[in-house]
PDB file of C-alpha atoms in Angstrom:
ATOM      1  CA  MET A1447     -37.090-102.568  28.178  1.00 41.00           C
ATOM      2  CA  GLU A1448     -37.111-102.882  32.790  1.00 43.00           C
ATOM      3  CA  LYS A1449     -33.063-101.254  32.694  1.00 45.00           C
ATOM      4  CA  VAL A1450     -34.659 -98.077  30.393  1.00 46.00           C
ATOM      5  CA  GLY A1451     -37.494 -97.448  33.134  1.00 50.00           C
ATOM      6  CA  HIS A1452     -35.077 -98.305  35.643  1.00 58.00           C
ATOM      7  CA  ILE A1453     -31.810 -95.963  34.647  1.00 57.00           C
ATOM      8  CA  ALA A1454     -34.557 -93.393  34.453  1.00 58.00           C
ATOM      9  CA  SER A1455     -35.966 -93.284  37.883  1.00 65.00           C
ATOM     10  CA  ASP A1456     -32.365 -93.075  38.658  1.00 84.00           C
ATOM     11  CA  ILE A1457     -31.638 -90.294  36.342  1.00 88.00           C
ATOM     12  CA  GLY A1458     -35.153 -88.628  37.961  1.00 92.00           C
ATOM     13  CA  GLU A1459     -33.850 -89.821  41.965  1.00 90.00           C
ATOM     14  CA  TYR A1460     -30.683 -88.059  41.111  1.00 89.00           C
ATOM     15  CA  ILE A1461     -31.656 -85.234  40.067  1.00 93.00           C
ATOM     16  CA  ARG A1462     -34.055 -84.989  42.824  1.00 94.00           C
ATOM     17  CA  GLN A1463     -31.600 -85.739  45.776  1.00 90.00           C
ATOM     18  CA  GLN A1464     -29.526 -82.677  43.827  1.00 90.00           C
ATOM     19  CA  ARG A1465     -32.634 -80.063  43.490  1.00 93.00           C
ATOM     20  CA  ASN A1466     -32.922 -81.396  47.297  1.00 92.00           C
ATOM     21  CA  THR A1467     -29.622 -80.676  48.269  1.00 88.00           C
ATOM     22  CA  ALA A1468     -29.240 -76.857  46.255  1.00 89.00           C
ATOM     23  CA  LYS A1469     -32.596 -76.147  48.320  1.00 93.00           C
ATOM     24  CA  ILE A1470     -34.446 -75.053  44.684  1.00 93.00           C
ATOM     25  CA  SER A1471     -38.330 -75.988  44.066  1.00 96.00           C
ATOM     26  CA  LEU A1472     -38.938 -77.699  40.906  1.00 96.00           C
ATOM     27  CA  ARG A1473     -40.594 -74.641  39.567  1.00 96.00           C
ATOM     28  CA  GLN A1474     -37.176 -72.484  40.203  1.00 96.00           C
ATOM     29  CA  LEU A1475     -34.826 -75.130  38.643  1.00 96.00           C
ATOM     30  CA  SER A1476     -37.080 -75.656  36.116  1.00 96.00           C
ATOM     31  CA  LYS A1477     -37.026 -71.520  35.115  1.00 96.00           C
ATOM     32  CA  LEU A1478     -33.287 -72.143  35.072  1.00 95.00           C
ATOM     33  CA  ALA A1479     -32.908 -75.101  32.719  1.00 95.00           C
ATOM     34  CA  GLY A1480     -35.189 -73.930  30.690  1.00 96.00           C
ATOM     35  CA  VAL A1481     -37.378 -77.003  31.156  1.00 95.00           C
ATOM     36  CA  SER A1482     -41.117 -77.271  31.741  1.00 96.00           C
ATOM     37  CA  ASN A1483     -42.631 -77.699  34.855  1.00 95.00           C
ATOM     38  CA  PRO A1484     -44.549 -80.903  34.436  1.00 96.00           C
ATOM     39  CA  TYR A1485     -41.450 -82.031  32.072  1.00 96.00           C
ATOM     40  CA  LEU A1486     -38.819 -81.564  35.135  1.00 96.00           C
ATOM     41  CA  SER A1487     -41.933 -83.460  37.352  1.00 96.00           C
ATOM     42  CA  GLN A1488     -41.947 -86.815  35.046  1.00 96.00           C
ATOM     43  CA  ILE A1489     -38.246 -87.123  34.826  1.00 94.00           C
ATOM     44  CA  GLU A1490     -37.914 -87.048  38.634  1.00 94.00           C
ATOM     45  CA  ARG A1491     -40.616 -89.946  38.534  1.00 93.00           C
ATOM     46  CA  GLY A1492     -38.908 -91.450  36.534  1.00 91.00           C
ATOM     47  CA  VAL A1493     -42.002 -91.250  32.977  1.00 93.00           C
ATOM     48  CA  ARG A1494     -39.404 -89.888  31.512  1.00 91.00           C
ATOM     49  CA  LYS A1495     -35.831 -89.819  30.242  1.00 88.00           C
ATOM     50  CA  PRO A1496     -33.998 -86.834  28.902  1.00 90.00           C
ATOM     51  CA  SER A1497     -31.622 -86.235  26.061  1.00 89.00           C
ATOM     52  CA  ALA A1498     -28.398 -85.428  27.033  1.00 87.00           C
ATOM     53  CA  GLU A1499     -29.237 -82.028  26.071  1.00 92.00           C
ATOM     54  CA  ILE A1500     -31.915 -81.842  28.593  1.00 93.00           C
ATOM     55  CA  LEU A1501     -29.038 -82.958  31.529  1.00 92.00           C
ATOM     56  CA  GLN A1502     -27.741 -81.165  30.006  1.00 91.00           C
ATOM     57  CA  GLN A1503     -29.683 -77.796  30.603  1.00 94.00           C
ATOM     58  CA  ILE A1504     -30.196 -79.299  34.317  1.00 95.00           C
ATOM     59  CA  ALA A1505     -26.950 -79.745  35.372  1.00 91.00           C
ATOM     60  CA  LYS A1506     -27.063 -76.116  34.227  1.00 91.00           C
ATOM     61  CA  GLY A1507     -29.687 -75.113  36.690  1.00 93.00           C
ATOM     62  CA  LEU A1508     -28.054 -77.106  39.706  1.00 91.00           C
ATOM     63  CA  ARG A1509     -24.926 -76.510  38.784  1.00 87.00           C
ATOM     64  CA  ILE A1510     -23.130 -78.888  38.796  1.00 85.00           C
ATOM     65  CA  SER A1511     -20.800 -80.873  35.841  1.00 81.00           C
ATOM     66  CA  ALA A1512     -23.058 -82.325  32.582  1.00 84.00           C
ATOM     67  CA  GLU A1513     -20.692 -85.282  33.192  1.00 80.00           C
ATOM     68  CA  ALA A1514     -22.246 -85.948  36.308  1.00 79.00           C
ATOM     69  CA  LEU A1515     -25.665 -86.343  35.451  1.00 83.00           C
ATOM     70  CA  TYR A1516     -24.324 -88.343  31.748  1.00 83.00           C
ATOM     71  CA  VAL A1517     -22.666 -91.014  33.645  1.00 80.00           C
ATOM     72  CA  GLN A1518     -26.262 -91.460  36.093  1.00 80.00           C
ATOM     73  CA  ALA A1519     -28.066 -91.618  32.951  1.00 80.00           C
ATOM     74  CA  GLY A1520     -25.498 -94.261  31.937  1.00 80.00           C
ATOM     75  CA  ILE A1521     -24.846 -92.221  28.354  1.00 80.00           C
ATOM     76  CA  LEU A1522     -21.290 -91.760  30.035  1.00 77.00           C
ATOM     77  CA  ASP A1523     -19.563 -94.490  32.182  1.00 70.00           C
ATOM     78  CA  LEU A1524     -17.878 -94.118  35.471  1.00 64.00           C
ATOM     79  CA  PRO A1525     -14.349 -92.801  35.038  1.00 63.00           C
ATOM     80  CA  THR A1526     -12.378 -94.861  35.574  1.00 66.00           C
ATOM     81  CA  GLY A1527     -10.707 -94.722  39.895  1.00 70.00           C
ATOM     82  CA  GLY A1528      -8.816 -96.069  42.382  1.00 77.00           C
ATOM     83  CA  PRO A1529      -9.195 -95.705  46.262  1.00 82.00           C
ATOM     84  CA  VAL A1530      -9.081 -91.727  46.759  1.00 85.00           C
ATOM     85  CA  PRO A1531     -11.552 -91.208  43.783  1.00 84.00           C
ATOM     86  CA  ASP A1532     -13.784 -93.275  43.981  1.00 79.00           C
ATOM     87  CA  ALA A1533     -14.124 -91.585  47.993  1.00 85.00           C
ATOM     88  CA  ILE A1534     -13.937 -88.522  46.352  1.00 87.00           C
ATOM     89  CA  ARG A1535     -17.164 -89.330  44.558  1.00 81.00           C
ATOM     90  CA  ALA A1536     -18.813 -91.601  47.539  1.00 80.00           C
ATOM     91  CA  ASP A1537     -19.040 -88.521  50.302  1.00 86.00           C
ATOM     92  CA  ALA A1538     -22.444 -87.652  50.266  1.00 85.00           C
ATOM     93  CA  GLY A1539     -20.874 -84.539  52.270  1.00 91.00           C
ATOM     94  CA  LEU A1540     -19.372 -83.118  48.668  1.00 89.00           C
ATOM     95  CA  THR A1541     -21.302 -81.529  45.514  1.00 88.00           C
ATOM     96  CA  GLU A1542     -20.724 -82.515  42.925  1.00 84.00           C
ATOM     97  CA  ARG A1543     -18.970 -79.152  41.831  1.00 85.00           C
ATOM     98  CA  GLN A1544     -16.487 -79.917  45.134  1.00 89.00           C
ATOM     99  CA  LYS A1545     -16.309 -83.155  44.221  1.00 88.00           C
ATOM    100  CA  GLN A1546     -14.668 -82.727  40.318  1.00 85.00           C
ATOM    101  CA  VAL A1547     -12.839 -79.875  41.739  1.00 87.00           C
ATOM    102  CA  LEU A1548     -10.776 -82.469  43.654  1.00 91.00           C
ATOM    103  CA  LEU A1549     -11.150 -84.935  41.683  1.00 87.00           C
ATOM    104  CA  ASP A1550      -8.766 -82.055  38.607  1.00 84.00           C
ATOM    105  CA  VAL A1551      -6.474 -81.307  41.127  1.00 89.00           C
ATOM    106  CA  TYR A1552      -6.159 -85.330  42.871  1.00 86.00           C
ATOM    107  CA  GLU A1553      -5.383 -86.235  38.579  1.00 83.00           C
ATOM    108  CA  SER A1554      -3.266 -83.064  38.241  1.00 84.00           C
ATOM    109  CA  PHE A1555      -0.479 -83.629  41.346  1.00 87.00           C
ATOM    110  CA  ARG A1556      -0.771 -88.020  39.976  1.00 83.00           C
ATOM    111  CA  ARG A1557       0.514 -86.672  36.308  1.00 81.00           C
ATOM    112  CA  GLU A1558       2.366 -84.289  37.780  1.00 85.00           C
ATOM    113  CA  ASN A1559       4.469 -86.899  39.127  1.00 85.00           C
ATOM    114  CA  ASN A1560       4.506 -89.757  37.005  1.00 80.00           C
ATOM    115  CA  ASN A1561       6.382 -86.993  34.622  1.00 72.00           C
ATOM    116  CA  PRO A1562       9.673 -88.217  34.113  1.00 68.00           C
ATOM    117  CA  THR A1563      11.303 -85.622  32.917  1.00 65.00           C
ATOM    118  CA  ASN A1564       9.995 -83.527  36.403  1.00 55.00           C
ATOM    119  CA  SER A1565      13.261 -82.934  38.161  1.00 51.00           C
ATOM    120  CA  HIS A1566      12.526 -82.882  41.976  1.00 52.00           C
ATOM    121  CA  SER A1567      11.567 -85.521  43.788  1.00 50.00           C
ATOM    122  CA  PRO A1568       7.588 -84.868  45.544  1.00 50.00           C
ATOM    123  CA  ASP A1569       9.158 -86.885  48.861  1.00 54.00           C
ATOM    124  CA  VAL A1570      10.136 -84.537  51.556  1.00 51.00           C
ATOM    125  CA  PRO A1571      12.989 -86.111  53.959  1.00 53.00           C
ATOM    126  CA  ILE A1572      12.138 -87.266  57.168  1.00 50.00           C
ATOM    127  CA  LYS A1573      14.786 -86.437  59.942  1.00 53.00           C
ATOM    128  CA  GLU A1574      17.196 -88.589  61.127  1.00 50.00           C
ATOM    129  CA  SER A1575      15.674 -87.491  64.911  1.00 47.00           C
ATOM    130  CA  GLU A1576      12.224 -88.200  63.393  1.00 47.00           C
ATOM    131  CA  HIS A1577      12.749 -91.919  61.910  1.00 50.00           C
ATOM    132  CA  HIS A1578      13.406 -93.397  64.546  1.00 52.00           C
ATOM    133  CA  GLY A1579      11.098 -92.284  66.410  1.00 52.00           C
ATOM    134  CA  GLU A1580      13.112 -90.206  68.539  1.00 51.00           C
ATOM    135  CA  HIS A1581      11.250 -86.417  69.330  1.00 51.00           C
ATOM    136  CA  PRO A1582      14.373 -83.736  68.350  1.00 52.00           C
ATOM    137  CA  ASP A1583      13.952 -82.291  71.785  1.00 54.00           C
ATOM    138  CA  ARG A1584      14.718 -84.620  74.311  1.00 49.00           C
TER     139      ARG A1584
END
């Protein structure tokens, strides 16, 4: 039972951080998300654990992906990563929307480069003078 309380507290804190980053008041978010002000306050304080539907409404109000909130709430598992996706997700200087766009672009490049029907090489050839550390003007 304590784990449920911990999850509710974590998601509440995450929502509060996202709301503060977006410079939206609790009252403004409650209107944008269509959730009562007292209920949203209880979610942020970790008193209530919101349903997936309420999380979706809150995500819409914050203009972030519902998936990000689902992961924080423990509804979805954290997507598989690697050094690049993990670094993107960990960057506190990016919004959830920016992180998702970067992850989408990164994954599209990975898919393109792993596609066996891709006839061109993604590598750019290195000039001989650059390869040996020589400056071409010398």
